[in-house]
């Protein structure tokens, strides 16, 4: 597998623009490529803005979901390249798994590496996993696997079936209710760089088959984890399946349940219909 080390983060607006103009005619297998950056430092102002949008308190260690923001420009560079088989516009994040191997300090220099794997069949199209690994001092401290769905796409012959199953408890009693405003997608886009048009406005979302703009799955997962601040293991595996899109604006509820050993089950649902937006688990490592 070829490995390319970039000297700086690629420009995400330019990558989204390139992906839009090269969306047609894609196909084939996944690129045999890894992209990396070394010695990456967290900008305090950027982290503080992210914390405000997602509900995390300021701390000396990174929220479990923040390294995704650091790795995402590299993943976007992979997905926007003409060699990537699925068109980036309209891709929907349907599952996100994170392993926090130890707390990551804000002041650490981080090495990032990303790649794509597991091109899989899905009843509504095809999925692919974008993987990321973060190391500090030569040791891996964080890793993730983000599964994206391309509706109507076709996986290669013999591809495995996409796995979006996740088992949680009953979670019948809400512990919090959130009013999610219509600009939630734009606010998260500003702190994450994820300006996929399905999140930005009703007009651009309708172009990809959604009734209104939808919230980023990573914001929903981050917001749920922020509500558990102070009650999470230092080393943990976080898994979340994004079920029904969270249309903006919406009122949602959070239900949580502690499990043996210091873990949690959680669910974010529509306050009126009960439709599930996120089912998640947290387990100590």
Coordinates of C-alpha atoms in Angstrom, one line a residue:
X1 CA 0.0 0.0 0.0
X2 CA 1.4 3.4 -1.1
X3 CA 1.9 5.9 1.8
X4 CA 2.1 9.7 1.1
X5 CA 3.0 12.1 3.9
X6 CA 1.6 15.6 3.5
X7 CA 3.3 18.6 4.9
X8 CA 0.1 20.4 5.8
X9 CA -3.7 19.8 6.0
X10 CA -5.3 19.9 2.5
X11 CA -7.8 22.7 1.8
X12 CA -11.2 21.2 2.4
X13 CA -13.2 23.7 0.4
X14 CA -11.0 22.9 -2.6
X15 CA -11.4 19.2 -2.0
X16 CA -15.2 19.4 -1.9
X17 CA -15.1 21.5 -5.1
X18 CA -12.9 18.9 -6.8
X19 CA -15.2 16.1 -5.7
X20 CA -18.3 17.9 -7.1
X21 CA -16.8 18.4 -10.5
X22 CA -15.4 14.8 -10.7
X23 CA -18.5 13.0 -9.3
X24 CA -19.7 11.4 -12.5
X25 CA -18.2 8.3 -14.0
X26 CA -16.5 6.9 -10.9
X27 CA -16.1 3.2 -10.3
X28 CA -13.7 0.4 -9.7
X29 CA -12.1 -0.7 -6.5
X30 CA -10.7 1.2 -3.5
X31 CA -7.4 3.0 -3.9
X32 CA -4.4 1.3 -2.5
X33 CA -3.3 4.5 -0.7
X34 CA -2.5 5.8 2.8
X35 CA -2.2 9.5 3.5
X36 CA -0.4 10.8 6.6
X37 CA 0.7 13.8 8.5
X38 CA 3.3 14.0 11.3
X39 CA 3.8 16.3 14.2
X40 CA 0.3 17.8 14.1
X41 CA -0.5 20.2 16.9
X42 CA -4.0 21.0 18.2
X43 CA -4.9 24.7 17.9
X44 CA -6.4 25.8 21.2
X45 CA -8.9 28.2 19.6
X46 CA -10.1 25.5 17.2
X47 CA -10.6 23.0 20.0
X48 CA -12.5 25.6 22.1
X49 CA -14.8 26.3 19.2
X50 CA -15.5 22.6 18.7
X51 CA -16.1 22.1 22.4
X52 CA -18.7 24.9 22.4
X53 CA -20.6 23.5 19.5
X54 CA -20.6 19.9 20.8
X55 CA -21.1 20.7 24.5
X56 CA -17.8 19.5 25.9
X57 CA -16.1 21.4 28.7
X58 CA -12.6 22.7 28.2
X59 CA -10.0 20.2 29.4
X60 CA -6.4 19.2 29.2
X61 CA -7.3 16.1 27.1
X62 CA -9.1 15.8 23.8
X63 CA -12.7 14.7 23.6
X64 CA -13.0 11.2 22.2
X65 CA -14.4 12.5 18.9
X66 CA -11.9 15.4 18.3
X67 CA -9.1 13.4 16.6
X68 CA -11.7 12.7 13.8
X69 CA -11.6 16.4 13.0
X70 CA -7.8 16.3 12.6
X71 CA -8.0 13.2 10.4
X72 CA -11.0 14.2 8.3
X73 CA -9.1 16.4 5.9
X74 CA -6.9 13.5 5.0
X75 CA -9.9 11.2 4.6
X76 CA -11.6 13.9 2.4
X77 CA -8.5 14.0 0.2
X78 CA -8.8 10.2 -0.3
X79 CA -12.6 10.4 -1.1
X80 CA -12.3 13.4 -3.4
X81 CA -9.5 11.9 -5.5
X82 CA -10.7 10.6 -8.9
X83 CA -9.4 7.1 -8.0
X84 CA -12.0 6.8 -5.2
X85 CA -14.9 4.7 -6.6
X86 CA -17.8 6.6 -4.9
X87 CA -18.9 10.2 -5.5
X88 CA -18.4 12.3 -2.4
X89 CA -21.4 14.6 -2.7
X90 CA -24.3 12.9 -1.0
X91 CA -22.3 10.3 0.9
X92 CA -24.0 9.6 4.3
X93 CA -22.1 8.7 7.5
X94 CA -23.9 5.6 8.8
X95 CA -21.6 4.3 11.5
X96 CA -18.7 5.5 13.5
X97 CA -16.4 3.5 15.8
X98 CA -13.6 5.0 17.9
X99 CA -11.1 3.4 20.2
X100 CA -9.5 5.8 22.7
X101 CA -6.4 3.8 23.8
X102 CA -5.5 6.4 26.4
X103 CA -6.4 10.0 27.1
X104 CA -4.7 12.3 24.5
X105 CA -3.3 15.5 25.9
X106 CA -4.0 18.8 24.1
X107 CA -0.3 19.6 23.9
X108 CA 0.9 16.4 22.3
X109 CA 2.4 16.2 18.8
X110 CA 0.3 13.7 16.8
X111 CA 1.0 11.6 13.8
X112 CA -2.1 10.9 11.6
X113 CA -2.7 8.2 9.0
X114 CA -5.8 7.3 7.0
X115 CA -6.9 4.8 4.5
X116 CA -10.0 3.2 3.0
X117 CA -11.1 -0.4 3.2
X118 CA -14.1 -2.8 3.2
X119 CA -16.1 -1.9 0.1
X120 CA -19.4 -3.6 1.0
X121 CA -23.0 -4.2 -0.2
X122 CA -25.9 -2.4 1.4
X123 CA -29.6 -2.8 0.6
X124 CA -29.7 0.9 -0.5
X125 CA -26.3 1.0 -2.3
X126 CA -22.7 0.4 -1.1
X127 CA -20.7 1.3 1.9
X128 CA -17.0 1.9 2.5
X129 CA -15.0 2.3 5.7
X130 CA -12.6 5.3 6.1
X131 CA -10.1 4.3 8.8
X132 CA -7.8 6.6 10.8
X133 CA -5.0 6.0 13.3
X134 CA -3.4 8.6 15.6
X135 CA -0.1 8.1 17.3
X136 CA 2.0 10.1 19.8
X137 CA 5.6 9.3 20.7
X138 CA 5.6 6.4 18.4
X139 CA 2.6 4.6 20.0
X140 CA -1.0 4.5 18.7
X141 CA -3.3 6.4 21.1
X142 CA -6.6 6.6 19.0
X143 CA -8.1 4.9 16.0
X144 CA -11.4 5.1 14.2
X145 CA -13.5 3.5 11.5
X146 CA -16.2 5.6 9.8
X147 CA -18.6 3.9 7.5
X148 CA -20.2 5.9 4.6
X149 CA -23.2 4.9 2.5
X150 CA -23.5 5.8 -1.2
X151 CA -27.1 5.4 -2.1
X152 CA -27.6 3.6 -5.4
X153 CA -24.0 2.7 -5.8
X154 CA -22.8 -0.9 -6.5
X155 CA -20.1 -2.7 -4.6
X156 CA -17.8 -5.0 -6.5
X157 CA -18.9 -8.6 -7.2
X158 CA -18.2 -10.8 -4.2
X159 CA -18.1 -7.9 -1.8
X160 CA -19.2 -8.6 1.8
X161 CA -22.5 -7.3 3.3
X162 CA -22.3 -4.1 5.2
X163 CA -22.5 -4.5 9.0
X164 CA -24.6 -1.8 10.7
X165 CA -26.0 -3.9 13.6
X166 CA -25.5 -2.7 17.1
X167 CA -27.2 -4.1 20.3
X168 CA -28.2 -1.8 23.1
X169 CA -30.5 -2.1 26.1
X170 CA -34.1 -1.0 26.3
X171 CA -33.2 2.7 27.0
X172 CA -36.8 3.7 27.6
X173 CA -36.3 6.6 29.9
X174 CA -34.9 9.9 28.5
X175 CA -32.4 11.8 30.6
X176 CA -32.2 14.9 28.5
X177 CA -34.1 16.8 25.8
X178 CA -32.3 19.0 23.2
X179 CA -33.7 21.6 20.8
X180 CA -31.5 21.2 17.7
X181 CA -31.7 24.4 15.7
X182 CA -31.8 24.7 11.9
X183 CA -28.2 26.0 11.8
X184 CA -26.7 23.1 13.7
X185 CA -25.2 21.7 10.5
X186 CA -23.6 25.0 9.5
X187 CA -22.3 25.5 13.1
X188 CA -20.7 22.1 13.1
X189 CA -19.4 22.5 9.6
X190 CA -17.5 25.6 10.7
X191 CA -15.6 23.8 13.4
X192 CA -15.1 20.5 11.6
X193 CA -14.6 21.5 8.0
X194 CA -17.3 19.0 6.9
X195 CA -19.3 21.1 4.5
X196 CA -21.1 18.3 2.8
X197 CA -24.2 20.1 1.3
X198 CA -26.7 17.7 2.9
X199 CA -25.9 19.4 6.2
X200 CA -25.9 23.1 5.2
X201 CA -29.4 24.0 4.0
X202 CA -32.7 22.6 3.0
X203 CA -32.1 23.6 -0.6
X204 CA -28.8 21.8 -1.0
X205 CA -30.1 18.8 1.0
X206 CA -33.1 18.4 -1.2
X207 CA -30.7 18.0 -4.2
X208 CA -29.6 14.7 -2.6
X209 CA -33.1 13.4 -1.6
X210 CA -33.5 14.8 1.9
X211 CA -36.6 16.8 3.0
X212 CA -34.4 19.3 5.0
X213 CA -30.8 19.6 6.0
X214 CA -29.6 16.9 8.3
X215 CA -27.3 17.0 11.3
X216 CA -23.8 15.6 11.1
X217 CA -23.7 12.1 12.6
X218 CA -20.4 13.1 14.3
X219 CA -22.1 16.0 16.0
X220 CA -24.8 13.8 17.3
X221 CA -22.3 11.3 18.6
X222 CA -20.1 14.0 20.1
X223 CA -23.1 15.7 21.8
X224 CA -24.2 12.4 23.4
X225 CA -20.7 11.7 24.7
X226 CA -20.4 15.3 26.0
X227 CA -23.5 14.6 28.2
X228 CA -21.5 11.8 29.8
X229 CA -18.5 13.9 30.7
X230 CA -16.9 12.8 33.9
X231 CA -18.5 9.3 33.7
X232 CA -16.5 7.8 30.8
X233 CA -13.6 5.4 31.0
X234 CA -10.1 6.8 30.2
X235 CA -9.6 4.1 27.6
X236 CA -12.7 3.1 25.8
X237 CA -14.4 1.8 22.6
X238 CA -17.2 4.0 21.3
X239 CA -19.5 2.6 18.7
X240 CA -22.4 4.5 17.1
X241 CA -24.9 3.6 14.3
X242 CA -26.7 6.5 12.7
X243 CA -30.2 5.3 11.9
X244 CA -32.8 7.8 10.7
X245 CA -31.3 11.2 9.6
X246 CA -31.8 14.0 12.2
X247 CA -33.7 16.6 10.2
X248 CA -33.0 20.2 11.1
X249 CA -34.6 21.7 13.2
X250 CA -35.7 19.0 15.6
X251 CA -36.3 18.2 19.2
X252 CA -34.6 15.0 20.3
X253 CA -34.1 13.1 23.5
X254 CA -31.1 11.3 25.0
X255 CA -31.5 8.1 26.9
X256 CA -28.5 6.4 28.6
X257 CA -28.0 3.3 30.7
X258 CA -24.8 2.3 32.6
X259 CA -23.6 -1.2 31.9
X260 CA -21.3 -3.5 34.0
X261 CA -17.7 -2.5 34.0
X262 CA -18.1 1.2 33.5
X263 CA -19.6 1.3 30.1
X264 CA -22.8 2.9 28.7
X265 CA -25.6 2.3 26.2
X266 CA -27.2 5.3 24.7
X267 CA -29.8 6.4 22.2
X268 CA -30.8 9.7 20.6
X269 CA -34.4 9.8 19.4
X270 CA -36.9 12.2 17.9
X271 CA -38.9 13.6 20.8
X272 CA -42.2 13.3 19.0
X273 CA -42.1 10.2 16.8
X274 CA -39.5 8.2 18.8
X275 CA -37.5 7.6 15.6
X276 CA -34.0 6.5 16.4
X277 CA -31.2 8.8 15.2
X278 CA -28.3 7.3 17.0
X279 CA -27.8 4.0 18.9
X280 CA -24.5 3.9 20.7
X281 CA -22.3 1.9 23.1
X282 CA -19.3 2.9 25.2
X283 CA -17.1 0.1 26.6
X284 CA -13.9 0.3 28.6
X285 CA -10.8 -1.1 27.0

